[in-house]
JSON list of C-alpha atoms in Angstrom, two decimals:
[
{"chain": "A", "resi": 1, "resn": "MET", "atom": "CA", "xyz": [9.40, -10.67, 0.63]},
{"chain": "A", "resi": 2, "resn": "THR", "atom": "CA", "xyz": [6.79, -13.13, 1.70]},
{"chain": "A", "resi": 3, "resn": "THR", "atom": "CA", "xyz": [3.92, -15.28, 0.57]},
{"chain": "A", "resi": 4, "resn": "PHE", "atom": "CA", "xyz": [1.87, -14.35, 3.64]},
{"chain": "A", "resi": 5, "resn": "ASP", "atom": "CA", "xyz": [-0.88, -11.92, 2.74]},
{"chain": "A", "resi": 6, "resn": "THR", "atom": "CA", "xyz": [-2.77, -11.47, 5.98]},
{"chain": "A", "resi": 7, "resn": "ASP", "atom": "CA", "xyz": [-3.40, -8.38, 8.05]},
{"chain": "A", "resi": 8, "resn": "GLU", "atom": "CA", "xyz": [-1.67, -9.96, 11.03]},
{"chain": "A", "resi": 9, "resn": "HIS", "atom": "CA", "xyz": [1.52, -10.72, 9.08]},
{"chain": "A", "resi": 10, "resn": "VAL", "atom": "CA", "xyz": [1.74, -7.25, 7.55]},
{"chain": "A", "resi": 11, "resn": "LEU", "atom": "CA", "xyz": [1.20, -5.45, 10.85]},
{"chain": "A", "resi": 12, "resn": "THR", "atom": "CA", "xyz": [3.50, -7.78, 12.80]},
{"chain": "A", "resi": 13, "resn": "ALA", "atom": "CA", "xyz": [6.34, -7.35, 10.30]},
{"chain": "A", "resi": 14, "resn": "LEU", "atom": "CA", "xyz": [6.04, -3.56, 10.25]},
{"chain": "A", "resi": 15, "resn": "ASP", "atom": "CA", "xyz": [5.71, -3.35, 14.03]},
{"chain": "A", "resi": 16, "resn": "ALA", "atom": "CA", "xyz": [8.88, -5.44, 14.30]},
{"chain": "A", "resi": 17, "resn": "GLY", "atom": "CA", "xyz": [10.76, -2.85, 12.25]},
{"chain": "A", "resi": 18, "resn": "ALA", "atom": "CA", "xyz": [10.64, -4.24, 8.70]},
{"chain": "A", "resi": 19, "resn": "SER", "atom": "CA", "xyz": [11.45, -1.51, 6.21]},
{"chain": "A", "resi": 20, "resn": "GLY", "atom": "CA", "xyz": [8.96, -2.88, 3.74]},
{"chain": "A", "resi": 21, "resn": "TYR", "atom": "CA", "xyz": [6.52, -5.62, 2.86]},
{"chain": "A", "resi": 22, "resn": "LEU", "atom": "CA", "xyz": [6.35, -7.24, -0.56]},
{"chain": "A", "resi": 23, "resn": "LEU", "atom": "CA", "xyz": [4.45, -10.26, -1.77]},
{"chain": "A", "resi": 24, "resn": "LYS", "atom": "CA", "xyz": [6.29, -12.85, -3.85]},
{"chain": "A", "resi": 25, "resn": "THR", "atom": "CA", "xyz": [3.23, -13.13, -6.06]},
{"chain": "A", "resi": 26, "resn": "ALA", "atom": "CA", "xyz": [3.67, -9.61, -7.39]},
{"chain": "A", "resi": 27, "resn": "PRO", "atom": "CA", "xyz": [4.28, -9.47, -11.13]},
{"chain": "A", "resi": 28, "resn": "PRO", "atom": "CA", "xyz": [7.92, -8.84, -12.11]},
{"chain": "A", "resi": 29, "resn": "SER", "atom": "CA", "xyz": [6.97, -5.41, -13.46]},
{"chain": "A", "resi": 30, "resn": "ARG", "atom": "CA", "xyz": [6.07, -4.40, -9.90]},
{"chain": "A", "resi": 31, "resn": "LEU", "atom": "CA", "xyz": [8.43, -6.63, -7.95]},
{"chain": "A", "resi": 32, "resn": "ILE", "atom": "CA", "xyz": [11.71, -5.66, -9.58]},
{"chain": "A", "resi": 33, "resn": "PRO", "atom": "CA", "xyz": [11.40, -1.87, -8.93]},
{"chain": "A", "resi": 34, "resn": "PHE", "atom": "CA", "xyz": [10.38, -2.54, -5.31]},
{"chain": "A", "resi": 35, "resn": "VAL", "atom": "CA", "xyz": [13.34, -4.84, -4.71]},
{"chain": "A", "resi": 36, "resn": "LEU", "atom": "CA", "xyz": [15.74, -2.33, -6.28]},
{"chain": "A", "resi": 37, "resn": "ALA", "atom": "CA", "xyz": [14.29, 0.47, -4.14]},
{"chain": "A", "resi": 38, "resn": "ALA", "atom": "CA", "xyz": [14.63, -1.65, -0.99]},
{"chain": "A", "resi": 39, "resn": "ALA", "atom": "CA", "xyz": [18.20, -2.53, -1.91]},
{"chain": "A", "resi": 40, "resn": "ALA", "atom": "CA", "xyz": [18.91, 1.20, -2.23]},
{"chain": "A", "resi": 41, "resn": "GLY", "atom": "CA", "xyz": [17.65, 1.73, 1.32]},
{"chain": "A", "resi": 42, "resn": "ALA", "atom": "CA", "xyz": [14.11, 2.93, 0.62]},
{"chain": "A", "resi": 43, "resn": "SER", "atom": "CA", "xyz": [11.14, 1.68, 2.57]},
{"chain": "A", "resi": 44, "resn": "VAL", "atom": "CA", "xyz": [8.63, -0.02, 0.31]},
{"chain": "A", "resi": 45, "resn": "LEU", "atom": "CA", "xyz": [5.13, -1.39, 0.72]},
{"chain": "A", "resi": 46, "resn": "SER", "atom": "CA", "xyz": [3.25, -3.41, -1.84]},
{"chain": "A", "resi": 47, "resn": "PRO", "atom": "CA", "xyz": [-0.21, -2.10, -2.71]},
{"chain": "A", "resi": 48, "resn": "GLU", "atom": "CA", "xyz": [-1.63, -5.12, -0.90]},
{"chain": "A", "resi": 49, "resn": "ALA", "atom": "CA", "xyz": [0.22, -4.19, 2.30]},
{"chain": "A", "resi": 50, "resn": "VAL", "atom": "CA", "xyz": [-1.03, -0.62, 2.05]},
{"chain": "A", "resi": 51, "resn": "GLN", "atom": "CA", "xyz": [-4.58, -1.94, 1.72]},
{"chain": "A", "resi": 52, "resn": "HIS", "atom": "CA", "xyz": [-4.12, -4.07, 4.84]},
{"chain": "A", "resi": 53, "resn": "LEU", "atom": "CA", "xyz": [-3.00, -0.96, 6.72]},
{"chain": "A", "resi": 54, "resn": "ARG", "atom": "CA", "xyz": [-6.00, 0.99, 5.47]},
{"chain": "A", "resi": 55, "resn": "ASP", "atom": "CA", "xyz": [-8.34, -1.82, 6.49]},
{"chain": "A", "resi": 56, "resn": "HIS", "atom": "CA", "xyz": [-7.00, -1.71, 10.05]},
{"chain": "A", "resi": 57, "resn": "ARG", "atom": "CA", "xyz": [-6.71, 1.97, 10.68]},
{"chain": "A", "resi": 58, "resn": "SER", "atom": "CA", "xyz": [-8.24, 2.92, 13.95]},
{"chain": "A", "resi": 59, "resn": "ALA", "atom": "CA", "xyz": [-8.71, 6.65, 13.42]},
{"chain": "A", "resi": 60, "resn": "ALA", "atom": "CA", "xyz": [-8.12, 6.90, 17.16]},
{"chain": "A", "resi": 61, "resn": "PRO", "atom": "CA", "xyz": [-7.15, 10.35, 18.40]},
{"chain": "A", "resi": 62, "resn": "ASP", "atom": "CA", "xyz": [-3.42, 10.91, 18.21]},
{"chain": "A", "resi": 63, "resn": "PRO", "atom": "CA", "xyz": [-2.40, 14.20, 19.85]},
{"chain": "A", "resi": 64, "resn": "GLU", "atom": "CA", "xyz": [0.97, 14.26, 18.08]},
{"chain": "A", "resi": 65, "resn": "ILE", "atom": "CA", "xyz": [-0.63, 13.92, 14.66]},
{"chain": "A", "resi": 66, "resn": "ASP", "atom": "CA", "xyz": [-3.43, 16.31, 15.55]},
{"chain": "A", "resi": 67, "resn": "ALA", "atom": "CA", "xyz": [-0.77, 18.92, 16.41]},
{"chain": "A", "resi": 68, "resn": "LEU", "atom": "CA", "xyz": [0.83, 18.72, 12.94]},
{"chain": "A", "resi": 69, "resn": "THR", "atom": "CA", "xyz": [0.33, 21.51, 10.43]},
{"chain": "A", "resi": 70, "resn": "PRO", "atom": "CA", "xyz": [-2.22, 20.87, 7.68]},
{"chain": "A", "resi": 71, "resn": "ARG", "atom": "CA", "xyz": [0.61, 20.42, 5.15]},
{"chain": "A", "resi": 72, "resn": "GLU", "atom": "CA", "xyz": [2.42, 17.94, 7.40]},
{"chain": "A", "resi": 73, "resn": "ARG", "atom": "CA", "xyz": [-0.83, 15.96, 7.73]},
{"chain": "A", "resi": 74, "resn": "GLU", "atom": "CA", "xyz": [-1.23, 15.96, 3.94]},
{"chain": "A", "resi": 75, "resn": "VAL", "atom": "CA", "xyz": [2.30, 14.62, 3.47]},
{"chain": "A", "resi": 76, "resn": "LEU", "atom": "CA", "xyz": [1.73, 12.03, 6.18]},
{"chain": "A", "resi": 77, "resn": "ALA", "atom": "CA", "xyz": [-1.55, 10.88, 4.61]},
{"chain": "A", "resi": 78, "resn": "LEU", "atom": "CA", "xyz": [0.15, 10.41, 1.23]},
{"chain": "A", "resi": 79, "resn": "LEU", "atom": "CA", "xyz": [2.98, 8.52, 2.91]},
{"chain": "A", "resi": 80, "resn": "GLY", "atom": "CA", "xyz": [0.29, 6.31, 4.42]},
{"chain": "A", "resi": 81, "resn": "GLU", "atom": "CA", "xyz": [-0.83, 5.49, 0.88]},
{"chain": "A", "resi": 82, "resn": "GLY", "atom": "CA", "xyz": [2.71, 4.34, 0.04]},
{"chain": "A", "resi": 83, "resn": "ARG", "atom": "CA", "xyz": [3.46, 7.34, -2.20]},
{"chain": "A", "resi": 84, "resn": "SER", "atom": "CA", "xyz": [7.03, 8.26, -3.15]},
{"chain": "A", "resi": 85, "resn": "ASN", "atom": "CA", "xyz": [8.56, 11.69, -2.48]},
{"chain": "A", "resi": 86, "resn": "ALA", "atom": "CA", "xyz": [8.28, 12.48, -6.20]},
{"chain": "A", "resi": 87, "resn": "ASP", "atom": "CA", "xyz": [4.59, 11.56, -6.26]},
{"chain": "A", "resi": 88, "resn": "ILE", "atom": "CA", "xyz": [3.86, 13.54, -3.10]},
{"chain": "A", "resi": 89, "resn": "ALA", "atom": "CA", "xyz": [5.71, 16.54, -4.54]},
{"chain": "A", "resi": 90, "resn": "ALA", "atom": "CA", "xyz": [3.69, 16.39, -7.76]},
{"chain": "A", "resi": 91, "resn": "ARG", "atom": "CA", "xyz": [0.35, 15.98, -5.95]},
{"chain": "A", "resi": 92, "resn": "LEU", "atom": "CA", "xyz": [1.00, 18.85, -3.53]},
{"chain": "A", "resi": 93, "resn": "TYR", "atom": "CA", "xyz": [2.85, 21.12, -6.00]},
{"chain": "A", "resi": 94, "resn": "LEU", "atom": "CA", "xyz": [6.04, 21.07, -3.92]},
{"chain": "A", "resi": 95, "resn": "SER", "atom": "CA", "xyz": [9.67, 20.35, -4.71]},
{"chain": "A", "resi": 96, "resn": "GLU", "atom": "CA", "xyz": [11.05, 16.93, -3.79]},
{"chain": "A", "resi": 97, "resn": "GLY", "atom": "CA", "xyz": [13.44, 18.69, -1.42]},
{"chain": "A", "resi": 98, "resn": "THR", "atom": "CA", "xyz": [10.52, 20.27, 0.42]},
{"chain": "A", "resi": 99, "resn": "VAL", "atom": "CA", "xyz": [8.83, 16.88, 0.71]},
{"chain": "A", "resi": 100, "resn": "LYS", "atom": "CA", "xyz": [12.06, 15.33, 2.02]},
{"chain": "A", "resi": 101, "resn": "GLY", "atom": "CA", "xyz": [12.18, 18.11, 4.62]},
{"chain": "A", "resi": 102, "resn": "HIS", "atom": "CA", "xyz": [8.60, 17.37, 5.68]},
{"chain": "A", "resi": 103, "resn": "VAL", "atom": "CA", "xyz": [9.36, 13.64, 5.90]},
{"chain": "A", "resi": 104, "resn": "SER", "atom": "CA", "xyz": [12.43, 14.29, 8.05]},
{"chain": "A", "resi": 105, "resn": "ARG", "atom": "CA", "xyz": [10.47, 16.58, 10.37]},
{"chain": "A", "resi": 106, "resn": "LEU", "atom": "CA", "xyz": [7.62, 14.08, 10.59]},
{"chain": "A", "resi": 107, "resn": "MET", "atom": "CA", "xyz": [10.04, 11.30, 11.55]},
{"chain": "A", "resi": 108, "resn": "ALA", "atom": "CA", "xyz": [11.51, 13.52, 14.27]},
{"chain": "A", "resi": 109, "resn": "ILE", "atom": "CA", "xyz": [8.16, 14.76, 15.59]},
{"chain": "A", "resi": 110, "resn": "LEU", "atom": "CA", "xyz": [6.53, 11.33, 15.59]},
{"chain": "A", "resi": 111, "resn": "GLY", "atom": "CA", "xyz": [9.60, 9.39, 16.73]},
{"chain": "A", "resi": 112, "resn": "CYS", "atom": "CA", "xyz": [9.74, 7.18, 13.63]},
{"chain": "A", "resi": 113, "resn": "GLN", "atom": "CA", "xyz": [12.93, 5.62, 12.29]},
{"chain": "A", "resi": 114, "resn": "ASN", "atom": "CA", "xyz": [11.85, 5.37, 8.63]},
{"chain": "A", "resi": 115, "resn": "ARG", "atom": "CA", "xyz": [9.10, 5.98, 6.07]},
{"chain": "A", "resi": 116, "resn": "THR", "atom": "CA", "xyz": [7.51, 2.61, 6.75]},
{"chain": "A", "resi": 117, "resn": "GLN", "atom": "CA", "xyz": [6.97, 3.50, 10.40]},
{"chain": "A", "resi": 118, "resn": "LEU", "atom": "CA", "xyz": [5.49, 6.83, 9.29]},
{"chain": "A", "resi": 119, "resn": "ALA", "atom": "CA", "xyz": [3.14, 5.04, 6.90]},
{"chain": "A", "resi": 120, "resn": "LEU", "atom": "CA", "xyz": [2.09, 2.65, 9.64]},
{"chain": "A", "resi": 121, "resn": "ARG", "atom": "CA", "xyz": [1.45, 5.55, 12.02]},
{"chain": "A", "resi": 122, "resn": "ALA", "atom": "CA", "xyz": [-0.58, 7.35, 9.34]},
{"chain": "A", "resi": 123, "resn": "ALA", "atom": "CA", "xyz": [-2.61, 4.24, 8.62]},
{"chain": "A", "resi": 124, "resn": "ARG", "atom": "CA", "xyz": [-3.36, 3.66, 12.28]},
{"chain": "A", "resi": 125, "resn": "HIS", "atom": "CA", "xyz": [-4.51, 7.26, 12.64]},
{"chain": "A", "resi": 126, "resn": "GLY", "atom": "CA", "xyz": [-6.88, 6.89, 9.75]},
{"chain": "A", "resi": 127, "resn": "GLY", "atom": "CA", "xyz": [-4.72, 8.34, 7.01]},
{"chain": "A", "resi": 128, "resn": "GLN", "atom": "CA", "xyz": [-6.71, 11.57, 6.91]},
{"chain": "A", "resi": 129, "resn": "PRO", "atom": "CA", "xyz": [-4.97, 14.90, 6.31]}
]
């Protein structure tokens, strides 16, 4: 949690391995679920952090992402928006288990340690499926 809401701070924290980025100014209705999710081991990004990632996406060619299946790219793009497994499953008409499988494969293929790194990678690629 931080009070710093700049592109540089968000990107630096995530590049350094932070599992999430939350602003202290978030209303309790948003802050409390994020903190509980982080405490449970989930990677979380505030909507503001996701917007910073979107604003700085490069859309540069990424051969590893370009080699993904269309479904894997869809899952990755939704991860880049900060979506949960349940939300991704509902949007793509998949089971949560299938989404978890895609996320695990994406982490292995792209060499990411967690969902936050996947989201950062998606954002840097342009977040397009």
